[in-house]
Coordinates of C-alpha atoms in Angstrom, one line a residue:
M12 CA -15.1 -35.7 -6.1
A13 CA -13.5 -38.4 -4.0
M14 CA -15.4 -39.7 -0.9
T15 CA -13.3 -37.5 1.5
L16 CA -14.5 -35.3 4.4
G17 CA -12.7 -32.2 3.2
N18 CA -14.7 -32.2 0.0
W19 CA -18.0 -31.8 1.9
L20 CA -17.2 -28.2 2.7
R21 CA -16.1 -27.6 -1.0
Q22 CA -19.5 -28.9 -2.1
G23 CA -21.3 -26.9 0.6
A24 CA -19.5 -23.7 -0.6
T25 CA -20.7 -24.4 -4.1
T26 CA -24.2 -25.4 -3.3
Y27 CA -25.0 -23.2 -0.3
P28 CA -22.3 -20.5 -0.3
H29 CA -24.2 -18.0 1.9
K30 CA -26.0 -20.5 4.1
I31 CA -24.9 -20.5 7.8
A32 CA -22.9 -23.6 8.6
L33 CA -21.6 -22.8 12.0
I34 CA -23.1 -20.7 14.8
D35 CA -21.0 -19.8 17.9
T36 CA -22.1 -17.8 20.9
T37 CA -20.9 -14.5 19.2
Q38 CA -20.3 -15.3 15.5
T39 CA -21.5 -17.2 12.5
W40 CA -19.7 -18.7 9.5
S41 CA -21.3 -19.5 6.1
Y42 CA -20.3 -22.5 4.1
S43 CA -18.2 -20.4 1.8
E44 CA -16.4 -18.7 4.8
L45 CA -15.8 -22.1 6.4
D46 CA -14.4 -23.5 3.2
V47 CA -12.0 -20.6 2.8
I48 CA -10.8 -20.7 6.4
T49 CA -10.1 -24.4 6.4
D50 CA -8.3 -24.2 3.0
R51 CA -6.1 -21.5 4.5
L52 CA -5.4 -23.5 7.6
A53 CA -4.7 -26.7 5.7
K54 CA -2.1 -24.9 3.7
A55 CA -0.6 -23.5 6.9
L56 CA -0.3 -27.0 8.2
M57 CA 1.4 -28.0 5.0
T58 CA 3.8 -25.1 5.2
F59 CA 4.7 -26.1 8.7
G60 CA 5.8 -29.4 7.2
L61 CA 2.9 -31.7 7.8
R62 CA 2.2 -34.3 5.1
P63 CA -0.7 -36.8 4.5
G64 CA -0.7 -39.3 7.3
D65 CA 0.9 -37.1 9.9
R66 CA -1.0 -36.9 13.2
V67 CA -2.3 -33.6 14.6
A68 CA -3.6 -33.6 18.2
F69 CA -6.2 -31.2 19.6
L70 CA -6.8 -30.5 23.3
L71 CA -9.8 -28.2 22.7
P72 CA -13.3 -27.8 24.1
N73 CA -16.1 -27.3 21.6
C74 CA -15.0 -24.1 19.8
P75 CA -14.8 -22.8 16.2
E76 CA -11.1 -23.5 16.1
L77 CA -11.7 -27.2 16.7
V78 CA -14.1 -27.3 13.7
F79 CA -11.5 -25.5 11.5
L80 CA -8.8 -27.8 12.5
Y81 CA -10.7 -31.0 11.9
F82 CA -11.6 -30.0 8.3
A83 CA -8.1 -28.6 7.7
C84 CA -6.6 -32.0 8.5
F85 CA -9.2 -33.7 6.3
K86 CA -8.3 -31.4 3.4
L87 CA -4.5 -32.0 3.9
G88 CA -4.8 -35.7 4.5
A89 CA -3.4 -35.4 8.0
I90 CA -4.9 -37.5 10.8
A91 CA -6.9 -35.7 13.5
V92 CA -6.3 -37.0 17.1
P93 CA -8.8 -35.3 19.4
L94 CA -8.0 -35.4 23.1
N95 CA -10.5 -35.5 25.9
V96 CA -10.3 -32.2 27.8
R97 CA -10.7 -34.0 31.1
L98 CA -7.5 -36.0 30.7
K99 CA -4.6 -35.4 33.0
G100 CA -0.9 -35.0 32.1
G101 CA 0.1 -38.7 32.2
E102 CA -3.0 -39.8 30.2
L103 CA -2.3 -37.1 27.6
A104 CA 1.3 -38.1 27.3
Y105 CA 0.5 -41.7 26.7
I106 CA -1.9 -40.9 23.8
L107 CA 0.3 -38.2 22.2
N108 CA 3.3 -40.6 22.2
H109 CA 1.3 -43.6 21.1
A110 CA -0.2 -41.6 18.2
Q111 CA 3.2 -40.1 17.5
A112 CA 1.6 -36.7 17.0
R113 CA 3.9 -34.0 15.5
L114 CA 1.7 -31.0 16.3
C115 CA -0.6 -30.2 19.3
I116 CA -3.1 -27.4 19.4
S117 CA -4.4 -26.8 22.9
H118 CA -6.7 -24.3 24.6
A119 CA -4.6 -22.0 26.8
D120 CA -6.7 -22.9 29.9
L121 CA -5.8 -26.6 29.4
F122 CA -2.2 -26.3 28.5
G123 CA -1.0 -26.7 32.1
E124 CA -1.6 -30.4 31.9
L125 CA 0.6 -30.6 28.9
Q126 CA 3.4 -28.6 30.5
I127 CA 3.5 -31.0 33.3
V128 CA 4.6 -33.8 30.9
Q129 CA 6.2 -31.7 28.2
A130 CA 9.6 -33.4 28.7
E131 CA 8.0 -36.7 27.8
L132 CA 6.5 -35.5 24.6
T133 CA 9.5 -36.1 22.4
Q134 CA 7.5 -36.4 19.1
I135 CA 5.7 -33.0 19.4
E136 CA 7.5 -30.4 17.4
Q137 CA 5.3 -27.4 18.3
F138 CA 2.4 -26.3 20.5
Y139 CA -0.1 -23.7 19.4
L140 CA -2.6 -22.2 21.8
V141 CA -6.2 -21.0 21.4
G142 CA -7.3 -18.3 23.8
D143 CA -5.3 -16.1 26.2
V144 CA -1.7 -17.1 25.5
R145 CA 0.7 -16.4 28.4
C146 CA 3.3 -19.2 28.1
D147 CA 6.6 -17.3 27.8
G148 CA 7.5 -18.8 24.4
V149 CA 6.8 -22.4 25.3
A150 CA 3.9 -22.3 22.8
Q151 CA 2.8 -20.1 20.0
P152 CA -0.6 -18.4 19.6
F153 CA -2.9 -20.2 17.2
S154 CA -3.1 -17.0 15.1
T155 CA 0.6 -17.4 14.2
L156 CA -0.1 -20.7 12.6
L157 CA -2.3 -19.0 10.0
Q158 CA 0.6 -16.7 9.1
L159 CA 2.5 -19.6 7.7
T160 CA 0.1 -19.9 4.8
T161 CA 1.5 -19.8 1.3
E162 CA -1.4 -18.7 -1.0
D163 CA -0.1 -20.5 -4.0
S164 CA 0.2 -23.8 -2.2
V165 CA -1.7 -26.8 -3.7
L166 CA -3.2 -29.3 -1.4
P167 CA -2.6 -32.9 -2.2
E168 CA -5.3 -35.4 -3.3
V169 CA -6.6 -37.4 -0.4
R170 CA -7.6 -41.0 -0.7
S171 CA -11.0 -42.1 0.6
D172 CA -9.4 -45.1 2.3
A173 CA -6.9 -43.0 4.1
I174 CA -7.2 -42.6 7.9
A175 CA -9.0 -39.4 8.8
A176 CA -9.0 -39.6 12.6
I177 CA -7.8 -41.7 15.6
L178 CA -10.3 -41.6 18.4
Y179 CA -9.0 -43.0 21.7
T180 CA -11.2 -45.1 23.9
S181 CA -11.8 -44.2 27.5
G182 CA -9.4 -46.9 28.8
T183 CA -11.4 -47.7 31.9
T184 CA -9.9 -51.2 32.2
A185 CA -6.6 -50.9 30.3
R186 CA -4.6 -48.4 28.3
P187 CA -6.8 -46.5 25.8
K188 CA -6.9 -47.9 22.3
G189 CA -6.7 -45.7 19.2
V190 CA -9.7 -46.4 17.0
T191 CA -8.9 -45.6 13.4
H192 CA -11.6 -44.4 11.0
S193 CA -11.0 -43.5 7.4
H194 CA -12.7 -40.9 5.3
Q195 CA -14.7 -43.8 3.8
T196 CA -15.9 -45.4 7.1
L197 CA -17.0 -42.0 8.4
T198 CA -18.8 -41.1 5.2
H199 CA -20.7 -44.4 5.4
T200 CA -21.4 -43.7 9.1
V201 CA -22.9 -40.2 8.3
R202 CA -24.8 -41.3 5.2
N203 CA -26.4 -44.2 6.9
H204 CA -27.5 -42.1 9.9
I205 CA -28.9 -39.2 7.7
A206 CA -31.0 -41.7 5.8
A207 CA -32.4 -43.1 9.1
I208 CA -33.3 -39.8 10.7
Q209 CA -34.0 -37.9 7.5
L210 CA -31.9 -34.9 8.4
S211 CA -32.2 -32.1 5.8
P212 CA -30.4 -28.8 5.0
T213 CA -33.2 -27.0 6.8
D214 CA -32.3 -28.6 10.2
I215 CA -30.4 -26.9 12.9
V216 CA -28.4 -29.2 15.2
G217 CA -27.6 -28.3 18.8
G218 CA -24.0 -29.2 19.6
M219 CA -24.0 -30.1 23.3
L220 CA -21.9 -33.2 23.0
P221 CA -18.1 -32.9 23.2
M222 CA -16.6 -33.3 19.7
A223 CA -13.6 -35.3 20.8
H224 CA -15.8 -38.5 20.9
I225 CA -17.4 -40.4 18.2
F226 CA -21.0 -39.4 19.0
G227 CA -20.3 -35.7 19.0
F228 CA -17.7 -36.0 16.2
A229 CA -19.4 -38.1 13.6
L230 CA -23.2 -37.5 14.2
Q231 CA -23.2 -34.0 15.7
L232 CA -20.4 -32.3 13.8
L233 CA -19.8 -34.2 10.5
E234 CA -23.4 -35.0 9.8
P235 CA -25.0 -31.6 9.5
L236 CA -22.0 -30.1 7.7
S237 CA -22.1 -32.9 5.1
I238 CA -25.6 -31.8 3.8
G239 CA -25.8 -28.1 4.2
A240 CA -27.5 -28.0 7.6
S241 CA -26.4 -25.7 10.5
L242 CA -24.6 -26.5 13.7
V243 CA -25.0 -24.5 16.9
L244 CA -21.8 -24.9 18.8
L245 CA -22.0 -24.9 22.6
P246 CA -18.7 -24.5 24.4
R247 CA -19.8 -26.8 27.3
F248 CA -22.8 -28.7 28.5
D249 CA -25.0 -26.5 30.7
P250 CA -28.8 -27.2 30.8
T251 CA -29.7 -23.5 30.8
L252 CA -27.2 -22.7 28.0
V253 CA -28.7 -25.6 25.9
L254 CA -32.3 -24.5 26.5
E255 CA -31.4 -20.9 25.7
A256 CA -29.8 -22.0 22.4
V257 CA -32.7 -24.1 21.4
Q258 CA -35.0 -21.2 22.0
S259 CA -32.9 -18.4 20.3
Q260 CA -31.5 -20.5 17.4
R261 CA -34.6 -22.6 16.8
V262 CA -32.7 -25.8 17.1
T263 CA -34.5 -28.8 15.5
C264 CA -32.4 -31.7 16.7
L265 CA -30.4 -32.5 19.9
L266 CA -28.0 -35.3 20.4
G267 CA -27.0 -36.3 23.9
L268 CA -26.3 -38.7 26.7
P269 CA -29.0 -39.8 29.2
V270 CA -27.4 -37.7 31.9
M271 CA -27.7 -34.6 29.7
F272 CA -31.4 -35.1 28.9
N273 CA -31.9 -35.9 32.6
A274 CA -30.3 -32.5 33.5
L275 CA -32.5 -30.7 30.9
V276 CA -35.8 -32.0 32.3
N277 CA -34.7 -31.2 35.9
A278 CA -33.3 -27.7 35.0
P279 CA -34.8 -24.8 36.9
N280 CA -37.5 -23.1 34.9
A281 CA -37.2 -25.6 32.1
S282 CA -40.8 -25.1 31.2
A283 CA -40.3 -21.4 30.6
Y284 CA -38.3 -22.0 27.5
D285 CA -39.8 -22.2 24.0
V286 CA -38.4 -25.4 22.6
S287 CA -41.2 -25.9 20.0
S288 CA -38.7 -26.0 17.2
L289 CA -37.3 -29.4 18.4
R290 CA -38.4 -32.2 16.0
F291 CA -36.6 -35.0 17.9
C292 CA -33.7 -35.9 20.2
L293 CA -31.2 -38.7 19.7
G294 CA -29.8 -40.5 22.7
G295 CA -27.0 -42.9 23.2
G296 CA -23.8 -43.6 25.1
D297 CA -25.7 -45.3 28.0
A298 CA -29.1 -46.8 28.6
I299 CA -32.0 -44.4 28.6
P300 CA -34.6 -45.2 31.3
P301 CA -38.1 -45.3 29.8
V302 CA -39.2 -42.8 32.5
L303 CA -36.8 -40.3 31.2
N304 CA -38.4 -40.5 27.8
Q305 CA -41.7 -39.9 29.4
Q306 CA -40.4 -36.8 31.2
M307 CA -38.9 -35.4 28.0
H308 CA -42.3 -35.8 26.2
Q309 CA -44.2 -34.2 29.1
Q310 CA -41.7 -31.4 29.6
F311 CA -40.7 -30.6 26.0
G312 CA -43.1 -32.5 23.7
V313 CA -40.4 -34.5 22.0
E314 CA -39.2 -38.1 22.2
I315 CA -35.7 -39.4 22.6
Y316 CA -34.8 -41.9 19.9
Q317 CA -32.4 -44.3 21.5
G318 CA -29.6 -46.1 19.7
C319 CA -26.5 -48.1 20.5
G320 CA -23.0 -47.8 19.2
M321 CA -19.4 -47.5 20.2
T322 CA -16.3 -45.7 19.0
E323 CA -15.6 -48.6 16.6
V324 CA -19.0 -48.3 14.8
I325 CA -21.9 -45.9 15.5
P326 CA -24.9 -46.4 15.7
Y327 CA -25.4 -50.1 14.8
T328 CA -29.0 -50.1 16.1
M329 CA -31.4 -47.2 16.6
N330 CA -35.0 -46.1 17.0
R331 CA -35.7 -43.3 14.5
P332 CA -38.6 -41.1 13.4
T333 CA -39.2 -43.2 10.3
C334 CA -40.4 -46.2 12.4
P335 CA -42.3 -46.7 15.6
N336 CA -40.3 -45.8 18.7
Q337 CA -40.2 -48.8 21.0
V338 CA -39.3 -47.0 24.2
G339 CA -36.8 -49.0 26.2
S340 CA -35.3 -50.8 23.2
I341 CA -32.2 -49.8 21.3
G342 CA -34.2 -50.1 18.0
P343 CA -33.8 -52.3 14.9
A344 CA -30.5 -52.6 13.0
S345 CA -29.4 -49.2 11.6
E346 CA -29.1 -48.4 7.9
G347 CA -26.2 -50.3 6.3
M348 CA -25.7 -52.6 9.3
S349 CA -25.9 -56.4 9.4
L350 CA -26.3 -57.9 12.9
R351 CA -25.9 -61.3 14.5
L352 CA -26.6 -62.4 18.1
V353 CA -24.3 -65.2 19.1
N354 CA -23.5 -67.2 22.2
Q355 CA -20.0 -67.8 23.7
L356 CA -19.4 -70.5 21.1
G357 CA -20.0 -68.1 18.2
Q358 CA -23.3 -69.7 17.4
E359 CA -26.4 -67.7 16.6
V360 CA -29.1 -67.7 19.3
A361 CA -32.8 -68.0 18.8
Q362 CA -35.2 -65.1 18.8
G363 CA -35.8 -63.9 22.3
Q364 CA -32.6 -65.3 23.7
V365 CA -29.7 -63.1 24.9
G366 CA -26.5 -63.1 22.8
E367 CA -23.6 -60.8 22.0
I368 CA -24.1 -58.4 19.1
W369 CA -21.8 -58.8 16.1
V370 CA -21.9 -56.1 13.4
Q371 CA -20.9 -56.1 9.8
S372 CA -20.8 -52.8 7.9
Q373 CA -18.7 -50.5 5.8
A374 CA -18.9 -48.0 8.7
I375 CA -16.8 -50.2 11.0
M376 CA -13.4 -48.9 12.1
L377 CA -10.3 -50.0 10.2
G378 CA -8.7 -51.3 13.4
Y379 CA -6.7 -50.1 16.5
W380 CA -3.7 -47.9 15.9
H381 CA -0.5 -49.9 16.3
D382 CA -2.3 -52.7 18.1
D383 CA -2.8 -55.7 15.9
P384 CA -3.5 -58.2 18.7
A385 CA -6.4 -56.1 20.1
T386 CA -7.7 -55.6 16.5
R387 CA -7.8 -59.4 15.9
Q388 CA -9.7 -59.9 19.1
V389 CA -12.7 -57.8 17.9
L390 CA -12.6 -58.1 14.1
R391 CA -13.2 -61.6 12.9
E392 CA -13.9 -62.3 9.2
G393 CA -15.5 -58.9 8.7
W394 CA -17.5 -59.0 11.9
L395 CA -17.0 -56.6 14.8
L396 CA -17.6 -58.2 18.2
T397 CA -19.2 -55.5 20.3
G398 CA -19.3 -57.1 23.7
D399 CA -22.9 -55.8 24.0
L400 CA -25.6 -58.2 25.1
A401 CA -29.1 -58.0 23.8
W402 CA -32.1 -60.0 22.6
Q403 CA -34.3 -59.4 19.6
D404 CA -38.1 -59.4 19.5
E405 CA -40.5 -60.5 16.8
A406 CA -40.6 -57.0 15.3
G407 CA -36.8 -56.9 14.8
Y408 CA -36.1 -54.5 17.7
Y409 CA -33.1 -55.2 19.9
W410 CA -33.3 -54.9 23.7
F411 CA -30.1 -54.1 25.4
V412 CA -29.2 -56.2 28.4
G413 CA -25.8 -54.9 29.3
R414 CA -22.1 -55.1 28.6
S415 CA -20.8 -58.6 28.9
K416 CA -18.2 -57.4 31.5
E417 CA -20.9 -55.6 33.5
M418 CA -23.4 -58.5 34.0
I419 CA -23.9 -59.5 37.7
I420 CA -23.9 -63.2 38.4
R421 CA -25.5 -64.0 41.8
G422 CA -25.8 -67.6 42.8
G423 CA -25.6 -68.7 39.1
S424 CA -28.3 -66.3 38.0
N425 CA -27.6 -63.5 35.6
I426 CA -28.7 -60.0 36.6
S427 CA -28.8 -57.1 34.2
P428 CA -27.8 -53.8 36.0
L429 CA -30.0 -52.0 33.4
E430 CA -33.1 -53.8 34.5
V431 CA -32.6 -52.9 38.2
E432 CA -31.7 -49.3 37.3
S433 CA -34.8 -48.9 35.2
V434 CA -36.9 -49.7 38.3
L435 CA -34.9 -47.3 40.4
Y436 CA -35.6 -44.5 38.0
E437 CA -39.4 -45.2 38.4
H438 CA -39.2 -43.8 41.9
P439 CA -40.1 -40.1 41.8
A440 CA -37.3 -39.2 44.2
V441 CA -34.5 -40.7 42.1
R442 CA -32.5 -38.5 39.8
E443 CA -29.6 -40.8 39.0
A444 CA -29.0 -44.5 39.6
A445 CA -26.4 -47.2 38.9
V446 CA -26.2 -50.8 39.9
V447 CA -23.0 -52.9 40.2
G448 CA -22.0 -56.3 41.4
I449 CA -19.6 -56.8 44.3
P450 CA -17.7 -60.0 45.0
D451 CA -19.1 -62.3 47.6
P452 CA -17.6 -65.7 48.8
D453 CA -21.0 -67.4 49.1
W454 CA -23.0 -66.0 46.2
G455 CA -20.3 -65.0 43.7
E456 CA -21.6 -61.5 43.6
R457 CA -24.1 -59.4 45.4
V458 CA -26.1 -56.4 44.0
A459 CA -25.3 -52.9 45.2
A460 CA -27.0 -49.7 44.1
F461 CA -25.9 -46.1 44.1
V462 CA -28.5 -43.3 43.9
A463 CA -28.5 -39.5 43.6
L464 CA -31.8 -38.0 44.7
K465 CA -33.6 -35.0 43.2
A466 CA -33.2 -31.7 45.1
G467 CA -35.2 -31.6 48.3
E468 CA -36.1 -35.4 48.2
T469 CA -35.3 -37.9 50.9
I470 CA -35.9 -41.7 51.2
H471 CA -34.5 -44.4 53.4
G472 CA -32.5 -47.2 51.9
E473 CA -34.9 -49.8 53.3
D474 CA -37.9 -48.0 51.8
L475 CA -36.3 -47.9 48.3
I476 CA -35.3 -51.5 48.6
A477 CA -38.9 -52.3 49.4
F478 CA -40.0 -50.3 46.3
I479 CA -37.7 -52.4 44.1
A480 CA -38.8 -55.7 45.8
E481 CA -42.4 -55.1 44.8
R482 CA -41.3 -55.0 41.1
L483 CA -38.4 -57.5 40.7
A484 CA -37.6 -61.0 41.7
A485 CA -35.9 -61.2 45.1
Y486 CA -32.4 -62.2 43.7
K487 CA -32.3 -59.0 41.6
V488 CA -33.0 -56.6 44.5
P489 CA -30.0 -54.6 45.7
E490 CA -28.7 -55.5 49.2
R491 CA -27.1 -52.2 49.6
I492 CA -28.1 -48.7 48.6
T493 CA -25.6 -45.8 48.9
Y494 CA -26.6 -42.2 48.4
L495 CA -24.3 -39.8 46.7
A496 CA -24.8 -36.1 45.8
D497 CA -23.9 -37.0 42.2
L498 CA -22.8 -40.2 40.6
P499 CA -19.3 -40.1 39.2
K500 CA -19.0 -39.7 35.4
G501 CA -16.4 -41.1 33.1
L502 CA -14.5 -39.1 30.5
T503 CA -17.3 -39.4 28.0
G504 CA -20.0 -38.3 30.5
K505 CA -21.3 -41.8 31.2
I506 CA -21.9 -42.9 34.8
H507 CA -18.6 -44.6 35.8
R508 CA -19.5 -48.0 37.1
K509 CA -16.0 -49.1 37.8
T510 CA -15.5 -46.2 40.2
L511 CA -18.7 -47.2 42.0
K512 CA -17.7 -50.8 42.1
D513 CA -14.4 -49.9 43.7
L514 CA -16.3 -47.7 46.2
A515 CA -18.7 -50.6 47.0
I516 CA -15.9 -53.1 47.5
A517 CA -13.9 -50.7 49.7
S518 CA -16.9 -49.6 51.8
S519 CA -17.2 -50.9 55.3
I520 CA -21.0 -50.5 55.4
V521 CA -22.7 -53.7 56.4
P522 CA -25.0 -54.7 53.5
L523 CA -28.7 -54.5 54.1
T524 CA -30.4 -57.9 54.1
R525 CA -33.9 -59.0 53.2

């Protein structure tokens, strides 16, 4: 069989026909059932008039229909365009028009945002809705799509180098870019990661990440279904819901963002749940404070294996169960990845020196959809320029310093926000922390910190600054600490530093001085 994602379910239906592939809150589907459903849906899409290369957009939370649609597109050769469920009308309109999607399947509860901009969506030929449909003919129920199926239809052969999905970046500094991945690049992504973590058909993966993003899409969804493992689908992230699922379904592997694991260890009655089935947790998307790993081990008896990646390639480094977990590092190079650390002149730096990570791999994206200039900026002679800064130790482990655009330069000295945040997390009262640089006419930038405290905790800004000053050089110590109930999160769940930086710049609070 060709190296295409749709063939994975066909192989699963042959090898593990009765094994449970997908577990929802109320229902389960075997590999054989999932293969039949997605075949039928792929033929329905073809009967609608879709052909290989056509774009199909999804505005869906984690739900069975999202899984069905992904694999139906893969089998037909259509291109899946997942949409972040937190996007607003104008943002959705830009992506749908840029991708030139012909069909959009939305959850009924989210369709209001699409209706706001419906007149702008000139490429969309039909909307289908999952859930309680009350749209007066504007859209059709998802169930009617399946009624289009012609049983004797024959699905086309799909090329392994064909685009399988377009995943749009968060667009925090500019318009979002459409990252294109082929069946082949995603297959390499999944196979490399499985080899690293030794996932097996006996594993049960907990699906708490949104599947509209590369982490939840490639490593959480595609990976277990490629080898006959099971996926427990959670409709949304809720700490109690996750812990209940781990206990009831005997989940063996959890993938998540640091904010998610932080919420799990701080969940009420977290210690009351039986999570002994967990073998390990995989973390990424943002830096994982070492203290969080300690809390996970103390609370649940498992470690978080941290890696680093991006929509364009994931993960390019990672700690994994097959080698010592260097807590605080992003691990050695991942399977199938070649890495370089280079300076601003493109020259490789010496061991121990900070440089930008360049990656070469068969798992790298093909490029940005309809954006050749942006593609040329990051793909050079087979290398992907990540914009991530790190240094490598003698054992081959990489230590993340920060994004090149997030580094703080105060009086000519480089300050890593991650380093300061790690110290903040050491304080027992701190639940969340983020550090940003704010412009200053004398120093270039000054350091500002934002903190969310644990329930019932209080601490004065001067006392927290003194705590940091005991552990870091004076020039790295924040001159302002602002307390918030919760730190703002971006569309992917990461702490949104740009929002905090804008807040710090706009604030009229006089900075605390040392």
